[in-house]
Amino acid sequence: MFFNTKNFVILALTGMLLCNATGAPTVLADQPSFRTRQYTDFGRPRFSSLPISQAIKTVRGNGSRHVAVFSDPDCPYCRKLESDTLSKLDNVTIYTFLFPLEQHADANRKAALIWCAPDPSRAWQSWMLEQRLPVAAPSCAPPIAANISLGHAL
């Protein structure tokens, strides 16, 4: 998810989905001036250029389709995306880049616990779908700062 002052933009496999601050989708076809004026230089990063070693990898089915998501462990919209959409996809590999937002005071700690868990994918799913954090994990160096820089650069 990318954030600007009024809207969330989700880059999808086939384009962009614009959502307002309440999470309600807005159809871009109805807003050609927004699309052309504000996002002509937005560009789409090449998937192959993403540093997937900095992401939690979750494979469902044969994993033939690929999706990259920047997500905050304490973001209610991220949780809704996870439970209502991503958890229902099949034949997909999801790369979740942990992206704790400043306004969520405990998100950095939770992101580190999830990343450093023995099975980060399972820890992520347990947290986002069941609100169960892993117990204190062995210390490691989570790529949170690098993910935040990457998210802002995109």
mmCIF file of C-alpha atoms in Angstrom:
data_model
loop_
_atom_site.group_PDB
_atom_site.id
_atom_site.type_symbol
_atom_site.label_atom_id
_atom_site.label_comp_id
_atom_site.label_asym_id
_atom_site.label_seq_id
_atom_site.Cartn_x
_atom_site.Cartn_y
_atom_site.Cartn_z
ATOM 1 C CA MET A 1 0.000 0.000 0.000
ATOM 2 C CA PHE A 2 1.200 3.476 -0.739
ATOM 3 C CA PHE A 3 -0.121 6.448 1.158
ATOM 4 C CA ASN A 4 -0.801 9.998 0.188
ATOM 5 C CA THR A 5 -2.688 12.586 2.210
ATOM 6 C CA LYS A 6 -6.168 11.591 1.026
ATOM 7 C CA ASN A 7 -6.036 8.114 -0.464
ATOM 8 C CA PHE A 8 -4.447 4.702 -0.295
ATOM 9 C CA VAL A 9 -3.163 3.258 -3.540
ATOM 10 C CA ILE A 10 -2.787 -0.472 -3.892
ATOM 11 C CA LEU A 11 -0.686 -1.621 -6.822
ATOM 12 C CA ALA A 12 -2.234 -4.778 -8.195
ATOM 13 C CA LEU A 13 -1.061 -7.202 -10.832
ATOM 14 C CA THR A 14 -3.116 -5.418 -13.483
ATOM 15 C CA GLY A 15 -2.984 -1.824 -12.288
ATOM 16 C CA MET A 16 -3.913 0.378 -9.362
ATOM 17 C CA LEU A 17 -6.836 0.389 -6.979
ATOM 18 C CA LEU A 18 -7.506 3.652 -5.181
ATOM 19 C CA CYS A 19 -9.169 3.563 -1.772
ATOM 20 C CA ASN A 20 -10.211 6.501 0.376
ATOM 21 C CA ALA A 21 -9.293 6.845 4.057
ATOM 22 C CA THR A 22 -12.249 4.651 5.089
ATOM 23 C CA GLY A 23 -11.052 1.852 2.834
ATOM 24 C CA ALA A 24 -13.870 2.268 0.302
ATOM 25 C CA PRO A 25 -12.650 1.593 -3.245
ATOM 26 C CA THR A 26 -12.781 4.348 -5.828
ATOM 27 C CA VAL A 27 -12.942 3.411 -9.497
ATOM 28 C CA LEU A 28 -10.085 5.084 -11.339
ATOM 29 C CA ALA A 29 -11.969 5.046 -14.631
ATOM 30 C CA ASP A 30 -14.320 7.623 -13.116
ATOM 31 C CA GLN A 31 -11.406 9.884 -12.261
ATOM 32 C CA PRO A 32 -9.285 10.271 -15.409
ATOM 33 C CA SER A 33 -7.881 13.621 -14.291
ATOM 34 C CA PHE A 34 -6.605 12.075 -11.052
ATOM 35 C CA ARG A 35 -4.990 9.249 -12.955
ATOM 36 C CA THR A 36 -3.312 11.356 -15.595
ATOM 37 C CA ARG A 37 -2.374 14.401 -13.560
ATOM 38 C CA GLN A 38 -1.184 12.884 -10.290
ATOM 39 C CA TYR A 39 0.077 9.447 -11.270
ATOM 40 C CA THR A 40 1.605 9.781 -14.724
ATOM 41 C CA ASP A 41 5.043 9.715 -13.110
ATOM 42 C CA PHE A 42 4.068 7.187 -10.436
ATOM 43 C CA GLY A 43 5.366 4.281 -12.469
ATOM 44 C CA ARG A 44 5.320 0.660 -11.502
ATOM 45 C CA PRO A 45 8.466 -0.928 -10.143
ATOM 46 C CA ARG A 46 9.544 -4.107 -11.862
ATOM 47 C CA PHE A 47 8.709 -7.023 -9.614
ATOM 48 C CA SER A 48 12.086 -8.580 -10.334
ATOM 49 C CA SER A 49 13.797 -5.512 -8.842
ATOM 50 C CA LEU A 50 12.212 -5.959 -5.407
ATOM 51 C CA PRO A 51 14.581 -7.305 -2.716
ATOM 52 C CA ILE A 52 12.404 -10.298 -1.856
ATOM 53 C CA SER A 53 14.926 -11.476 0.742
ATOM 54 C CA GLN A 54 13.552 -8.597 2.873
ATOM 55 C CA ALA A 55 10.013 -9.982 2.692
ATOM 56 C CA ILE A 56 8.067 -12.754 4.371
ATOM 57 C CA LYS A 57 7.312 -15.344 1.701
ATOM 58 C CA THR A 58 3.963 -17.151 1.827
ATOM 59 C CA VAL A 59 3.164 -19.720 -0.866
ATOM 60 C CA ARG A 60 -0.364 -20.955 -1.502
ATOM 61 C CA GLY A 61 -1.152 -23.682 -4.002
ATOM 62 C CA ASN A 62 1.435 -23.818 -6.758
ATOM 63 C CA GLY A 63 2.603 -20.216 -6.082
ATOM 64 C CA SER A 64 2.549 -19.346 -9.772
ATOM 65 C CA ARG A 65 1.278 -15.770 -9.336
ATOM 66 C CA HIS A 66 3.320 -13.223 -7.364
ATOM 67 C CA VAL A 67 2.132 -10.348 -5.188
ATOM 68 C CA ALA A 68 4.165 -7.907 -3.098
ATOM 69 C CA VAL A 69 2.505 -6.173 -0.153
ATOM 70 C CA PHE A 70 3.863 -3.546 2.238
ATOM 71 C CA SER A 71 2.056 -4.099 5.501
ATOM 72 C CA ASP A 72 2.009 -2.797 9.081
ATOM 73 C CA PRO A 73 1.247 -5.328 11.837
ATOM 74 C CA ASP A 74 -1.045 -2.819 13.592
ATOM 75 C CA CYS A 75 -2.816 -1.431 10.524
ATOM 76 C CA PRO A 76 -6.538 -2.290 10.515
ATOM 77 C CA TYR A 77 -6.713 -1.861 6.724
ATOM 78 C CA CYS A 78 -3.762 -4.213 6.280
ATOM 79 C CA ARG A 79 -5.466 -6.761 8.538
ATOM 80 C CA LYS A 80 -8.650 -6.465 6.467
ATOM 81 C CA LEU A 81 -6.693 -6.907 3.222
ATOM 82 C CA GLU A 82 -5.031 -9.988 4.712
ATOM 83 C CA SER A 83 -8.222 -11.603 6.038
ATOM 84 C CA ASP A 84 -10.676 -10.651 3.279
ATOM 85 C CA THR A 85 -8.473 -10.928 0.202
ATOM 86 C CA LEU A 86 -4.955 -12.321 0.514
ATOM 87 C CA SER A 87 -5.922 -15.294 2.702
ATOM 88 C CA LYS A 88 -8.428 -16.379 0.049
ATOM 89 C CA LEU A 89 -6.026 -16.383 -2.908
ATOM 90 C CA ASP A 90 -4.788 -19.661 -4.336
ATOM 91 C CA ASN A 91 -1.815 -20.433 -6.566
ATOM 92 C CA VAL A 92 -0.004 -17.340 -5.352
ATOM 93 C CA THR A 93 3.264 -16.394 -3.695
ATOM 94 C CA ILE A 94 2.824 -13.375 -1.429
ATOM 95 C CA TYR A 95 5.875 -11.346 -0.434
ATOM 96 C CA THR A 96 5.014 -9.285 2.639
ATOM 97 C CA PHE A 97 7.396 -6.432 3.332
ATOM 98 C CA LEU A 98 6.997 -5.449 6.992
ATOM 99 C CA PHE A 99 6.356 -1.711 6.996
ATOM 100 C CA PRO A 100 5.491 -0.438 10.498
ATOM 101 C CA LEU A 101 4.010 3.053 10.469
ATOM 102 C CA GLU A 102 5.149 5.730 12.925
ATOM 103 C CA GLN A 103 1.634 6.261 14.301
ATOM 104 C CA HIS A 104 1.525 2.648 15.514
ATOM 105 C CA ALA A 105 3.831 2.776 18.529
ATOM 106 C CA ASP A 106 4.148 -0.991 19.012
ATOM 107 C CA ALA A 107 4.321 -1.994 15.344
ATOM 108 C CA ASN A 108 8.149 -2.065 15.187
ATOM 109 C CA ARG A 109 8.371 -4.496 18.103
ATOM 110 C CA LYS A 110 5.678 -6.729 16.615
ATOM 111 C CA ALA A 111 7.322 -6.664 13.186
ATOM 112 C CA ALA A 112 10.643 -7.748 14.739
ATOM 113 C CA LEU A 113 8.993 -10.585 16.684
ATOM 114 C CA ILE A 114 7.270 -11.809 13.535
ATOM 115 C CA TRP A 115 10.381 -11.542 11.331
ATOM 116 C CA CYS A 116 12.601 -13.303 13.875
ATOM 117 C CA ALA A 117 10.141 -16.146 14.544
ATOM 118 C CA PRO A 118 11.225 -19.614 13.396
ATOM 119 C CA ASP A 119 8.497 -19.508 10.719
ATOM 120 C CA PRO A 120 7.839 -15.843 9.842
ATOM 121 C CA SER A 121 5.034 -16.681 7.401
ATOM 122 C CA ARG A 122 3.121 -18.640 10.025
ATOM 123 C CA ALA A 123 3.841 -15.939 12.640
ATOM 124 C CA TRP A 124 2.490 -13.258 10.265
ATOM 125 C CA GLN A 125 -0.680 -15.229 9.562
ATOM 126 C CA SER A 126 -1.209 -15.964 13.271
ATOM 127 C CA TRP A 127 -0.892 -12.284 14.128
ATOM 128 C CA MET A 128 -2.953 -10.842 11.292
ATOM 129 C CA LEU A 129 -5.753 -13.427 11.376
ATOM 130 C CA GLU A 130 -5.849 -14.514 15.047
ATOM 131 C CA GLN A 131 -4.068 -11.719 16.956
ATOM 132 C CA ARG A 132 -1.471 -14.196 18.284
ATOM 133 C CA LEU A 133 2.093 -12.926 18.453
ATOM 134 C CA PRO A 134 5.022 -15.328 18.653
ATOM 135 C CA VAL A 135 6.744 -15.619 21.987
ATOM 136 C CA ALA A 136 10.055 -13.839 22.300
ATOM 137 C CA ALA A 137 12.100 -14.938 19.327
ATOM 138 C CA PRO A 138 15.845 -15.303 19.146
ATOM 139 C CA SER A 139 17.379 -11.978 18.287
ATOM 140 C CA CYS A 140 18.004 -11.319 14.645
ATOM 141 C CA ALA A 141 18.336 -8.293 12.384
ATOM 142 C CA PRO A 142 14.932 -7.647 10.790
ATOM 143 C CA PRO A 143 15.029 -5.585 7.562
ATOM 144 C CA ILE A 144 12.452 -3.089 8.823
ATOM 145 C CA ALA A 145 14.476 0.089 8.193
ATOM 146 C CA ALA A 146 15.382 -1.135 4.708
ATOM 147 C CA ASN A 147 11.700 -1.898 3.973
ATOM 148 C CA ILE A 148 10.644 1.559 5.118
ATOM 149 C CA SER A 149 13.262 3.137 2.831
ATOM 150 C CA LEU A 150 12.179 0.906 -0.033
ATOM 151 C CA GLY A 151 8.496 1.737 0.474
ATOM 152 C CA HIS A 152 9.197 5.457 0.444
ATOM 153 C CA ALA A 153 11.386 5.124 -2.634
ATOM 154 C CA LEU A 154 8.651 3.328 -4.581
#
